[in-house]
Short mmCIF file of C-alpha atoms in Angstrom, two decimals:
data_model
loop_
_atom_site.label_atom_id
_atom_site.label_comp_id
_atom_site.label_asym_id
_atom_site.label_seq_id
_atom_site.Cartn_x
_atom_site.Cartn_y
_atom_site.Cartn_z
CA UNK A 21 -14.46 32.06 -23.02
CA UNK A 22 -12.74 32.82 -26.10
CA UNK A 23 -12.84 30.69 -29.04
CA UNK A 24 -9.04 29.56 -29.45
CA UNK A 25 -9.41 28.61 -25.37
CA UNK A 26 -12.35 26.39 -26.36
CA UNK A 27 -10.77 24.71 -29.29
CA UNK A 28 -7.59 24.39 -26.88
CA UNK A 29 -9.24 22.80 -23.86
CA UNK A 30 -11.32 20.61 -26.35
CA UNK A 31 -8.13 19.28 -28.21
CA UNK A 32 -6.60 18.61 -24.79
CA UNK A 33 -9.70 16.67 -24.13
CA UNK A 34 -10.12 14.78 -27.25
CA UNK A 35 -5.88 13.60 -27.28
CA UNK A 36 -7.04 11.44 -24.18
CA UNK A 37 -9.70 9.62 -26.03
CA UNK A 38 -7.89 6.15 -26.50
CA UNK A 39 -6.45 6.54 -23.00
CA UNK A 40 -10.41 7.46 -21.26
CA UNK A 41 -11.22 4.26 -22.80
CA UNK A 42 -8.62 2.32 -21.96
CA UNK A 43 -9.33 3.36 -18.05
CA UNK A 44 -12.65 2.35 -18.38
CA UNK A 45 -11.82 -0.68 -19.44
CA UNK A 46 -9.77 -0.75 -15.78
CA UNK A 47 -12.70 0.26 -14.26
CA UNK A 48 -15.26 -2.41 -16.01
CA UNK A 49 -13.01 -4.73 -15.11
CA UNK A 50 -13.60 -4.77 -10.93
CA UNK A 51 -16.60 -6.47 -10.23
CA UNK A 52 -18.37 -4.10 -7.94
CA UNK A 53 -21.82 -5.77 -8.40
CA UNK A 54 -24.25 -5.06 -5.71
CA UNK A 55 -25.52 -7.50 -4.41
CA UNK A 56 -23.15 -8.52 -2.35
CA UNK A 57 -21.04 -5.49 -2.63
CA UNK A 58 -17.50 -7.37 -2.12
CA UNK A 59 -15.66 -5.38 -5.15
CA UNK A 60 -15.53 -1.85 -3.20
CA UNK A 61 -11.91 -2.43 -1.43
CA UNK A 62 -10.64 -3.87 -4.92
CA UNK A 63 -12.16 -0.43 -6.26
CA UNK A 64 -10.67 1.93 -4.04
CA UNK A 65 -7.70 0.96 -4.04
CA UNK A 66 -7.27 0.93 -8.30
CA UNK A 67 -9.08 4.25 -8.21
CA UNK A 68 -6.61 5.79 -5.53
CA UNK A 69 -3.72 4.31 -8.04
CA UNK A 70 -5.18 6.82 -10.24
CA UNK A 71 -6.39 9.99 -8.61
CA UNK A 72 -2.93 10.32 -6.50
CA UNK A 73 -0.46 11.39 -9.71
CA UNK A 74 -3.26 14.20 -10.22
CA UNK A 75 -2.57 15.65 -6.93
CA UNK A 76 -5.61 14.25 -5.37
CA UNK A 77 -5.33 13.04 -1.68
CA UNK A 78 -7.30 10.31 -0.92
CA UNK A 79 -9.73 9.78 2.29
CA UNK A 80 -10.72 6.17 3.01
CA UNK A 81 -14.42 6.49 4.52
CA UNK A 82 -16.06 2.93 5.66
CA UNK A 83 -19.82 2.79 6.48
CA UNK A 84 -20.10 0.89 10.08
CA UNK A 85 -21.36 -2.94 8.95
CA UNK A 86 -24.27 -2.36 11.17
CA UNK A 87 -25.85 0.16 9.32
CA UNK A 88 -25.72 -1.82 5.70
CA UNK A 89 -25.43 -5.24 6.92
CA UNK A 90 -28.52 -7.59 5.07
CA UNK A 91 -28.81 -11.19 3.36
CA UNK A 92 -27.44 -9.31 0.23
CA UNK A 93 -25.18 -7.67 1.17
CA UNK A 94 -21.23 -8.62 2.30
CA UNK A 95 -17.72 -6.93 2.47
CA UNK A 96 -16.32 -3.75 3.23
CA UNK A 97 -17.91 -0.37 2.15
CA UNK A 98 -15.54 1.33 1.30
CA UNK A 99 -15.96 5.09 -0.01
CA UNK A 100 -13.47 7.50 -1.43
CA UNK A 101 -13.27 11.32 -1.25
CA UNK A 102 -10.52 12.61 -3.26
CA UNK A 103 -9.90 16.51 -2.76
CA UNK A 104 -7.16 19.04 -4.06
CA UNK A 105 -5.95 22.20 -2.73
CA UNK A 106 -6.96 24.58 -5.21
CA UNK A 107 -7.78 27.92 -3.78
CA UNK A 108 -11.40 28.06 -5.98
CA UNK A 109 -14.50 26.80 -3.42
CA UNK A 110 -15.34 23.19 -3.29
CA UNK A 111 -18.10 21.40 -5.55
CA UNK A 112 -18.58 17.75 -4.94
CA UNK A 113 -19.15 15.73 -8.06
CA UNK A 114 -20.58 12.04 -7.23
CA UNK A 115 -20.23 8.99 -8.73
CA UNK A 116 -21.42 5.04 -7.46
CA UNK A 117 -18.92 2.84 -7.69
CA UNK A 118 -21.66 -0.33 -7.76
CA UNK A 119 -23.26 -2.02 -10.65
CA UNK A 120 -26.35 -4.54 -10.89
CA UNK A 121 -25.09 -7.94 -11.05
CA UNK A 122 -24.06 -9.15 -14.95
CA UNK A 123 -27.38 -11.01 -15.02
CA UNK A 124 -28.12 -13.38 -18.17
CA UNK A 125 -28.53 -12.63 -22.16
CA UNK A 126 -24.93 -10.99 -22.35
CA UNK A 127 -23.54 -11.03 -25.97
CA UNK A 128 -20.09 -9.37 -25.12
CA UNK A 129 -18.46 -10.12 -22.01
CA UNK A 130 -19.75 -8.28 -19.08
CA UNK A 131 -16.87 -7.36 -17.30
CA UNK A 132 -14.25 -6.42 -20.30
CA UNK A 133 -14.68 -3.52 -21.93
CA UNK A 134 -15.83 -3.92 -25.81
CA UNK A 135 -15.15 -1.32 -28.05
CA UNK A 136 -17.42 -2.08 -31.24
CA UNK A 137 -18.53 0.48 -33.96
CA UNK A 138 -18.14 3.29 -31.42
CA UNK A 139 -20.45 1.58 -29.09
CA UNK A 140 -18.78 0.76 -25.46
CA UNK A 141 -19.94 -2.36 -24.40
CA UNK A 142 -19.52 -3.72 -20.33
CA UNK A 143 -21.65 -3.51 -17.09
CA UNK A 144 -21.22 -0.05 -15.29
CA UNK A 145 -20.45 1.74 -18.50
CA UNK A 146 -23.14 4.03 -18.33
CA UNK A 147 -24.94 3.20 -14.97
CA UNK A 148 -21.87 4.79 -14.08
CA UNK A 149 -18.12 4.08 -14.52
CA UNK A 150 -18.16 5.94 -17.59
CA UNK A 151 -18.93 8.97 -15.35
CA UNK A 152 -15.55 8.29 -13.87
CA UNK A 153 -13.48 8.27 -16.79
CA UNK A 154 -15.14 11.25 -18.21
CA UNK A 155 -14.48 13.26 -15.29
CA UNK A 156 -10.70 12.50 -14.79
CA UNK A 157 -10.44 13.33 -18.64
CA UNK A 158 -11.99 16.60 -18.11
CA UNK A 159 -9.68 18.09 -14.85
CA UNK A 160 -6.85 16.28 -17.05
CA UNK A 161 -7.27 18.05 -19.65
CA UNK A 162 -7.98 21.74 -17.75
CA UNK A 163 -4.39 20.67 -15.68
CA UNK A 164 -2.64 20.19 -19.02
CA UNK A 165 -3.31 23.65 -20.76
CA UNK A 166 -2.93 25.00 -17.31
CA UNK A 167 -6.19 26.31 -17.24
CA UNK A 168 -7.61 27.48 -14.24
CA UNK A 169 -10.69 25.70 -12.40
CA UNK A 170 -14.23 27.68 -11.34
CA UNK A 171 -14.76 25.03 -8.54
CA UNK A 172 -12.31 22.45 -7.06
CA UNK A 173 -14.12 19.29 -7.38
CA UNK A 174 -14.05 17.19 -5.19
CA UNK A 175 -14.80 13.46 -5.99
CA UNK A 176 -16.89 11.42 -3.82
CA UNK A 177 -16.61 7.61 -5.00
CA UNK A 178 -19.37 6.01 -3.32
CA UNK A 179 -21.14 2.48 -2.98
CA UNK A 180 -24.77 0.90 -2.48
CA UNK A 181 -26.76 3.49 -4.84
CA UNK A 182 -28.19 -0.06 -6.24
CA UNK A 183 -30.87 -0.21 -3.74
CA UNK A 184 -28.57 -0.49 -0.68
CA UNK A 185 -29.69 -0.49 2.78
CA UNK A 186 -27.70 2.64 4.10
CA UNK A 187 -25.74 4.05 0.98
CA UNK A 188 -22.37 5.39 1.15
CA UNK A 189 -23.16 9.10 0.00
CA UNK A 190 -25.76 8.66 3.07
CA UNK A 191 -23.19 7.94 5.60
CA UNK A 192 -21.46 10.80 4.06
CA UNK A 193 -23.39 13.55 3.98
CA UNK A 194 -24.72 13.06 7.69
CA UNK A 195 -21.03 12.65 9.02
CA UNK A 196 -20.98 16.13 7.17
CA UNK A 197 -18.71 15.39 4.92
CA UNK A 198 -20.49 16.89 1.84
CA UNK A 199 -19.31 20.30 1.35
CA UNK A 200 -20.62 22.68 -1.09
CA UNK A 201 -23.31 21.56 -4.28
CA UNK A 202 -23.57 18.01 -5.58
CA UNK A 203 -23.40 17.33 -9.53
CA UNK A 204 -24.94 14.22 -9.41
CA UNK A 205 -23.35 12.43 -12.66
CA UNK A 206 -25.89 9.17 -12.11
CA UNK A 207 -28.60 10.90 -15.00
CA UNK A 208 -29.10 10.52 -18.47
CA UNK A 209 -27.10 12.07 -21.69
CA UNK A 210 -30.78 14.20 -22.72
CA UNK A 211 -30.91 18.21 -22.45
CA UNK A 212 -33.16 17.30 -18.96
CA UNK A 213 -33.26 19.91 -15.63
CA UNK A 214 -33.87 17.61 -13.07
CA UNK A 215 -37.03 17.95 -10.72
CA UNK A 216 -37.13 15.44 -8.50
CA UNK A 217 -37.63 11.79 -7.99
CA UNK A 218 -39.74 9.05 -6.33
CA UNK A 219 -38.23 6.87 -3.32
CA UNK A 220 -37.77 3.59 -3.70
CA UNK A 221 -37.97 0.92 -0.88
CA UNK A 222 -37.24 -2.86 -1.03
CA UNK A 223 -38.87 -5.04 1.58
CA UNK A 224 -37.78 -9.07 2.39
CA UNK A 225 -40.80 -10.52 3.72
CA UNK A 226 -40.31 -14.76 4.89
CA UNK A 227 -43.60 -16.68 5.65
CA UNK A 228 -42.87 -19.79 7.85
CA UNK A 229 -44.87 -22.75 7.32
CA UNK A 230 -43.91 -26.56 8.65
CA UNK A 231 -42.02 -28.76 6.10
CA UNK A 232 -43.23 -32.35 5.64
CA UNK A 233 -43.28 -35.17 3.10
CA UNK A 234 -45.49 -34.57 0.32
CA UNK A 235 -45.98 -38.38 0.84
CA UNK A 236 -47.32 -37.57 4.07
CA UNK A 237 -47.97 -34.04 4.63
CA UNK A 238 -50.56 -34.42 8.26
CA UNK A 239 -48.01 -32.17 10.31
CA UNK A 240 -47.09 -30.01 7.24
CA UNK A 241 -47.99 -26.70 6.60
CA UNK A 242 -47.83 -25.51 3.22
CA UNK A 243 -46.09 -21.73 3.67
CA UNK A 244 -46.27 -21.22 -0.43
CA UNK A 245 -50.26 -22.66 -0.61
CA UNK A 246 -51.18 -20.38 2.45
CA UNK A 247 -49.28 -17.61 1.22
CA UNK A 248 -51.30 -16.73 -1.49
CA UNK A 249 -54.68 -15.16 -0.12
CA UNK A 250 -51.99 -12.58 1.06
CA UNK A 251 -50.43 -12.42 -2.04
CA UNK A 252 -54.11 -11.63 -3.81
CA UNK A 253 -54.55 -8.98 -0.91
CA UNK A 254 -51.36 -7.40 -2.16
CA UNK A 255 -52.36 -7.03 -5.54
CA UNK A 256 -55.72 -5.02 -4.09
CA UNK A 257 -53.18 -2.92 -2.51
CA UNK A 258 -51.01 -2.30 -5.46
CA UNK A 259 -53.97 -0.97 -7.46
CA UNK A 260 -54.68 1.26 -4.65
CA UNK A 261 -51.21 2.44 -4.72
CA UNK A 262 -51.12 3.39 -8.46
CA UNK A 263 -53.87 5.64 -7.96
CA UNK A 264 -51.50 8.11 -5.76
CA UNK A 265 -49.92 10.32 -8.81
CA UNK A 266 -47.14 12.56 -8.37
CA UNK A 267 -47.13 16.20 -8.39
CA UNK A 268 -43.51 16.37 -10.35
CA UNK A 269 -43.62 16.91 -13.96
CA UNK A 270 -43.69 13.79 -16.41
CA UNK A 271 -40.93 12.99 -18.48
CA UNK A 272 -41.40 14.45 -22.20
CA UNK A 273 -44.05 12.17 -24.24
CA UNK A 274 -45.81 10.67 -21.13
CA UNK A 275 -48.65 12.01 -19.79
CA UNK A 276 -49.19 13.30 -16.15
CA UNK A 277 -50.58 10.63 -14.25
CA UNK A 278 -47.09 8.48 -15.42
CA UNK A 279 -45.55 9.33 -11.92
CA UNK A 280 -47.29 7.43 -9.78
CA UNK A 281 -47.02 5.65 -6.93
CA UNK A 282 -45.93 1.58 -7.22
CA UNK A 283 -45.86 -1.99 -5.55
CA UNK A 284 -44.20 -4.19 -7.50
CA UNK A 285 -43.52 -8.40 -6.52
CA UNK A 286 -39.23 -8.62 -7.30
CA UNK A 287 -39.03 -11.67 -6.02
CA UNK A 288 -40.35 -14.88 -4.57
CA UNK A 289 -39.19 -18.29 -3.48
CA UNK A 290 -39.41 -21.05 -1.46
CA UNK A 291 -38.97 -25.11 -0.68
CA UNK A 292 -36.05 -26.97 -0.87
CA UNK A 293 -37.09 -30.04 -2.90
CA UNK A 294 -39.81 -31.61 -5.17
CA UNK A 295 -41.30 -34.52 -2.66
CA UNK A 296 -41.78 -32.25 0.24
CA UNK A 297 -44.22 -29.22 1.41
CA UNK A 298 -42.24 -26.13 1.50
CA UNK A 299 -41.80 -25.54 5.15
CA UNK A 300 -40.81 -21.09 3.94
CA UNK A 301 -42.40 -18.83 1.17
CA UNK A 302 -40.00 -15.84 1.06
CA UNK A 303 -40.96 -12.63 -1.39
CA UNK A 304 -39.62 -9.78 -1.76
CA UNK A 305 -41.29 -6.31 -2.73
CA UNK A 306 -39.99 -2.88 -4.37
CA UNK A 307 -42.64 0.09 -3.48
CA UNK A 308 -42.07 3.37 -5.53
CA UNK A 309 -43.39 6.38 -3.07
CA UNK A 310 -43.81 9.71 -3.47
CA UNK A 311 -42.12 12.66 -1.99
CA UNK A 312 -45.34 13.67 0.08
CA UNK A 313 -45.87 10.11 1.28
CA UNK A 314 -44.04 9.19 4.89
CA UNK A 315 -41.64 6.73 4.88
CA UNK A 316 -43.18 4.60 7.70
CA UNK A 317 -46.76 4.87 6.99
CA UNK A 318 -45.16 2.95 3.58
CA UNK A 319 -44.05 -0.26 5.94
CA UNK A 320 -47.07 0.46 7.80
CA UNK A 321 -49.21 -0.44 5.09
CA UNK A 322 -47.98 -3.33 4.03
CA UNK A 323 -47.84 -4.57 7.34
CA UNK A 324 -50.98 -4.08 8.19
CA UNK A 325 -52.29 -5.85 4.99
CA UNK A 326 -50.13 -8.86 5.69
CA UNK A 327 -51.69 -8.64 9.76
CA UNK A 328 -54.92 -8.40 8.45
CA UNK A 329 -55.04 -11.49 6.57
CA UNK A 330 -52.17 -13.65 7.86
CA UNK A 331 -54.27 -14.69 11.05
CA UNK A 332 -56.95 -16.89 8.80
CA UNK A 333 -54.18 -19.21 7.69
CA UNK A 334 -51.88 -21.54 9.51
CA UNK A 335 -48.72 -20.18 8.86
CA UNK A 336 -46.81 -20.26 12.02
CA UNK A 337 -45.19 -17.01 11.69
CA UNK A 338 -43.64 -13.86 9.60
CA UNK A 339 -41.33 -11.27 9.24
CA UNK A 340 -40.17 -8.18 7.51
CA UNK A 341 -36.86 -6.84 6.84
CA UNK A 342 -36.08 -3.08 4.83
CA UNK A 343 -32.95 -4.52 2.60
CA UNK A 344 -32.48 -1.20 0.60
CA UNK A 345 -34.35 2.50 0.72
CA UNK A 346 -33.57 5.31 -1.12
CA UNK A 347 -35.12 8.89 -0.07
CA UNK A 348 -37.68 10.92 -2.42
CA UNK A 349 -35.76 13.78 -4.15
CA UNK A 350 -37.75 17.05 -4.08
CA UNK A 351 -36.90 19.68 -6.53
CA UNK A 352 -33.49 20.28 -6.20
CA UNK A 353 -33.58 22.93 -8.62
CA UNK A 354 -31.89 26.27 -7.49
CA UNK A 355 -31.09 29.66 -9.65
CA UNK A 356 -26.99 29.53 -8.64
CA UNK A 357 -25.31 26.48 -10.32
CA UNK A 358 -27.88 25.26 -12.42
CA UNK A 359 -27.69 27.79 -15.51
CA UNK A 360 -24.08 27.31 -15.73
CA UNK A 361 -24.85 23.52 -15.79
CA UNK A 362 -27.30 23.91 -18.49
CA UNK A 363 -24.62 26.19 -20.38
CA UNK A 364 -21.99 23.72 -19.94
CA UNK A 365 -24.67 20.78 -21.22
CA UNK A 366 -25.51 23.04 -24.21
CA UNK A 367 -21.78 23.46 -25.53
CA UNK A 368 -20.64 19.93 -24.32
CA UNK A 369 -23.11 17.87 -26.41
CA UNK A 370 -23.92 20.65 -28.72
CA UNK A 371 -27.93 20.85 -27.36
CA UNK A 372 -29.53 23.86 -27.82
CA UNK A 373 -30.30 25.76 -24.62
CA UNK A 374 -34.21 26.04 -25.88
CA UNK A 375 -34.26 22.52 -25.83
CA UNK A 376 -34.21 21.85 -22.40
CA UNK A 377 -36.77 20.20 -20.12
CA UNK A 378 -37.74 19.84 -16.00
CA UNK A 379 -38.89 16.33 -15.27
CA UNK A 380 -39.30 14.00 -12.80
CA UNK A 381 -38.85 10.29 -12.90
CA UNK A 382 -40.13 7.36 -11.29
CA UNK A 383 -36.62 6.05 -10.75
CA UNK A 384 -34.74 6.85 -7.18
CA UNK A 385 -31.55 8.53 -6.27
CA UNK A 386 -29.51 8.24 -3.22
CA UNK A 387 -29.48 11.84 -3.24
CA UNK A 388 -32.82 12.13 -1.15
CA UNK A 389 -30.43 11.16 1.86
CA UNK A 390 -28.35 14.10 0.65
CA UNK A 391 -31.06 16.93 0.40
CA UNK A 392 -32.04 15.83 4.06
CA UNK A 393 -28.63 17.39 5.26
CA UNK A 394 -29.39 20.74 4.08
CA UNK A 395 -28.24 20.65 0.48
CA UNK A 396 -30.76 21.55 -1.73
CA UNK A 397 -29.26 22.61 -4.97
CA UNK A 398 -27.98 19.11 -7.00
CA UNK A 399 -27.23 18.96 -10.85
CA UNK A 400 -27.94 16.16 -12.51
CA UNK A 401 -25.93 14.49 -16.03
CA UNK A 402 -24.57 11.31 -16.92
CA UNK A 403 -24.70 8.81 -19.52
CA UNK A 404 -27.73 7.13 -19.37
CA UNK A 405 -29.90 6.95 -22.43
CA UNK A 406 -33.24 4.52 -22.89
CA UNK A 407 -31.91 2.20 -25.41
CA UNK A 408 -28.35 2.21 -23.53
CA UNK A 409 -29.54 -1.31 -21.40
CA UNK A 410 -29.02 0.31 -18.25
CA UNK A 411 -29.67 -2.85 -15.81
CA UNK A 412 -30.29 -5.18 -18.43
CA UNK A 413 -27.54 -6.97 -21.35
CA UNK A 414 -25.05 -5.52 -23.08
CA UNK A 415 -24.81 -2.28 -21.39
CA UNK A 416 -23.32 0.17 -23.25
CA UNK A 417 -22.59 3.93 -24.25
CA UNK A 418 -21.13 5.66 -26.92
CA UNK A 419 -17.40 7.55 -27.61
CA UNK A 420 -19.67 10.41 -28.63
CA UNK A 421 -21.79 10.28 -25.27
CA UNK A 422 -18.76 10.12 -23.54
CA UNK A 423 -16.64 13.24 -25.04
CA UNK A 424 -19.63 15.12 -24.62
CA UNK A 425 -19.69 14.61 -21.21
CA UNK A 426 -16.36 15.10 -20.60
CA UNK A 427 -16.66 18.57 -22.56
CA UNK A 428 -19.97 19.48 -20.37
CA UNK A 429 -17.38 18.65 -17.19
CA UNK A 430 -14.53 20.62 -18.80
CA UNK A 431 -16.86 24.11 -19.48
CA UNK A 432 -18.52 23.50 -16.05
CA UNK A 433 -15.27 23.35 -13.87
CA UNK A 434 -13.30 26.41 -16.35
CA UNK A 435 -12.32 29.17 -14.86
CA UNK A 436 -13.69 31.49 -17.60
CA UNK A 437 -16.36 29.74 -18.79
CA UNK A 438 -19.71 31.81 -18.96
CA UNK A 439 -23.05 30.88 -19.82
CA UNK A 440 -24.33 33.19 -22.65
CA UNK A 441 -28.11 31.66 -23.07
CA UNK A 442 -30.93 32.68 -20.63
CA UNK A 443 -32.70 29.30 -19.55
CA UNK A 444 -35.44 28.89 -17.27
CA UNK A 445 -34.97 26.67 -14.71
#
């Protein structure tokens, strides 16, 4: 790509900078916290608003309710694919449309964009709306100096990534609706060549005791009191658990055994009120597992713990419910798309091409369902950084993080772009 096509697209890019922020600030605004999930209509129809004067046609994709349906979760889910009839061959480029809930220790208002110091302040600015807005700014600006396009992306705006039950970009890819690579934009902002990641599970498990007066508690049982011996006997488990390490590389500065296997307590409650035994003890549990490790023998195992003990108390019964899962990623590293992703990293946020890195993580992706379909080659960016708050307060990125992103996007999708450095990947 020649230099005064370079400074052109990136001038195109950076004239849209007040207006990329200002549609972020649309897209902070809908609530699309998961749980419950009720923002996703709201969503898709603010993002269709936007994609159709670009020439996109919209498709309208809902998951059936009895694949997702849980306690958490309620409303519509409602996914978007947005395609173009450019003549280049298709390359999805995914985004989730759901946040974690606001939560507590905010500082700027969660759901109104703050633009402070050149800090971007809101939930679902980098975990990943600001994905979105990065995107659009990059085919913008490749439409306006009437550049042409590598790939025609095709954008696949999908919901419960945040530890849902049967994720959209699930339902997608097995209706076979995924069509060519996945860039994946739900990563960090770090020269990184993804290699996989752990699956994550969440499990509801309710105990069922008898409620009675404290006052008078003969025909009570206690479910939170007999509970606990299973409890302890989960703990033994989760130190067994942490001994199963990963085979995928560590992130840079950790050492090799920090992929490892994990049970983890989210959650617990039960009772109703302070003068009487609590009739329900209801926890739930997040277990990290590894590629190599099966899916079921996972339930299995807690299962059987909770069997083993459960019969030497007097809780009257139990159950178990699966209220998200999202599959192991193996190494979805391949030799076709991946160097010019790398190239297009290295010029968009100005990282050398020597300074890049394969690592796994410990944290899941909904692209495990996706690699089970037969596509095994999926890039990884976003926007994510570690002290960016991703699930936690004041969520935020940067204007740099984002123009760099959007530049990575830009080279990645240009017709003549062409990577020059030799990486291995």
């Amino acid at each position: 790509m020649q230099v005064d096509q370079v400074k052109r697209l990136e001038g195109a890019l950076k004239d849209q900078t007040s207006a990329m922020v200002e549609e972020l600030a649309g897209l902070i605004a809908i609530d699309t916290s998961f749980p419950p999930g009720v923002g996703y209509k709201r969503f898709a129809v603010h993002i269709t608003e936007i994609l159709t004067p670009l020439g996109f046609e919209v498709e309208c994709v809902e998951v059936p309710e009895e694949l997702w349906k849980s306690q958490s979760s309620h409303g519509p889910r409602t996914n978007i694919i947005a395609k173009r009839n450019h003549l280049a061959p298709t390359h999805c480029i995914y985004f989730h449309v759901d946040t974690v809930p606001a939560g507590d220790g905010w500082t700027y208002p969660p759901f109104k964009l703050t633009h402070k110091a050149g800090n971007l302040y809101g939930r679902g600015t980098a975990d990943m709306k600001g994905t979105i807005t990065a995107t659009l700014g990059a085919i913008r600006a490749l439409d306006r100096t009437k550049s042409g396009f590598e790939f025609n992306p095709v954008l696949l705006f999908c919901t419960d990534e945040e530890g849902g039950l049967y994720p959209g970009i699930r339902y997608l890819a097995e209706c076979g609706k995924i069509d060519g690579p996945v860039l994946c934009l739900n990563g960090q902002s770090q020269p990184r060549i993804w290699a996989g990641c752990l699956g994550s599970m969440d499990l509801r498990i309710r105990f069922q005791g008898r409620a009675a007066h404290s006052g008078d508690p003969k025909n009570g049982i206690n479910a939170i009191e007999e509970t606990l011996p299973i409890l302890e006997h989960l703990l033994i488990l989760q130190k067994k658990i942490a001994t199963r390490l990963s085979t995928l590389p560590p992130p840079p500065g950790q050492n090799s055994d920090s992929l490892h296997a994990r049970l983890t307590v989210t959650m617990a409650r039960g009772g109703e009120k302070g003068s009487s035994l609590p009739g329900f003890f209801e926890i739930n549990l997040n277990r990290r597992y590894l590629p190599d490790e099966d899916a079921d023998e996972v339930v299995n195992e807690i299962r059987n713990v909770i069997e083993e003990v459960i019969s030497k108390t007097n809780l009257v019964g139990w159950s178990l419910d699966i209220e998200g899962h999202l599959a192991p990623v193996s190494d979805p590293r391949g030799t076709e798309y991946w160097p010019r992703w790398v190239a297009a990293l290295s010029q968009g946020f100005n990282w050398p091409a020597d300074q890049f890195r394969a690592w796994g993580s410990s944290t899941s992706s909904d692209m495990g369902w996706v690699q089970q379909t037969g596509v095994k080659e999926i890039l990884l960016g976003g926007l994510s950084r570690p002290d960016r708050n991703i699930h936690a307060a004041n969520e935020h990125t940067t204007i740099e993080d984002l123009m760099g992103l959007a530049r990575s996007i830009l080279f990645y999708l240009a017709k003549d772009f062409t990577k020059t450095e030799k990486v291995k990947i």
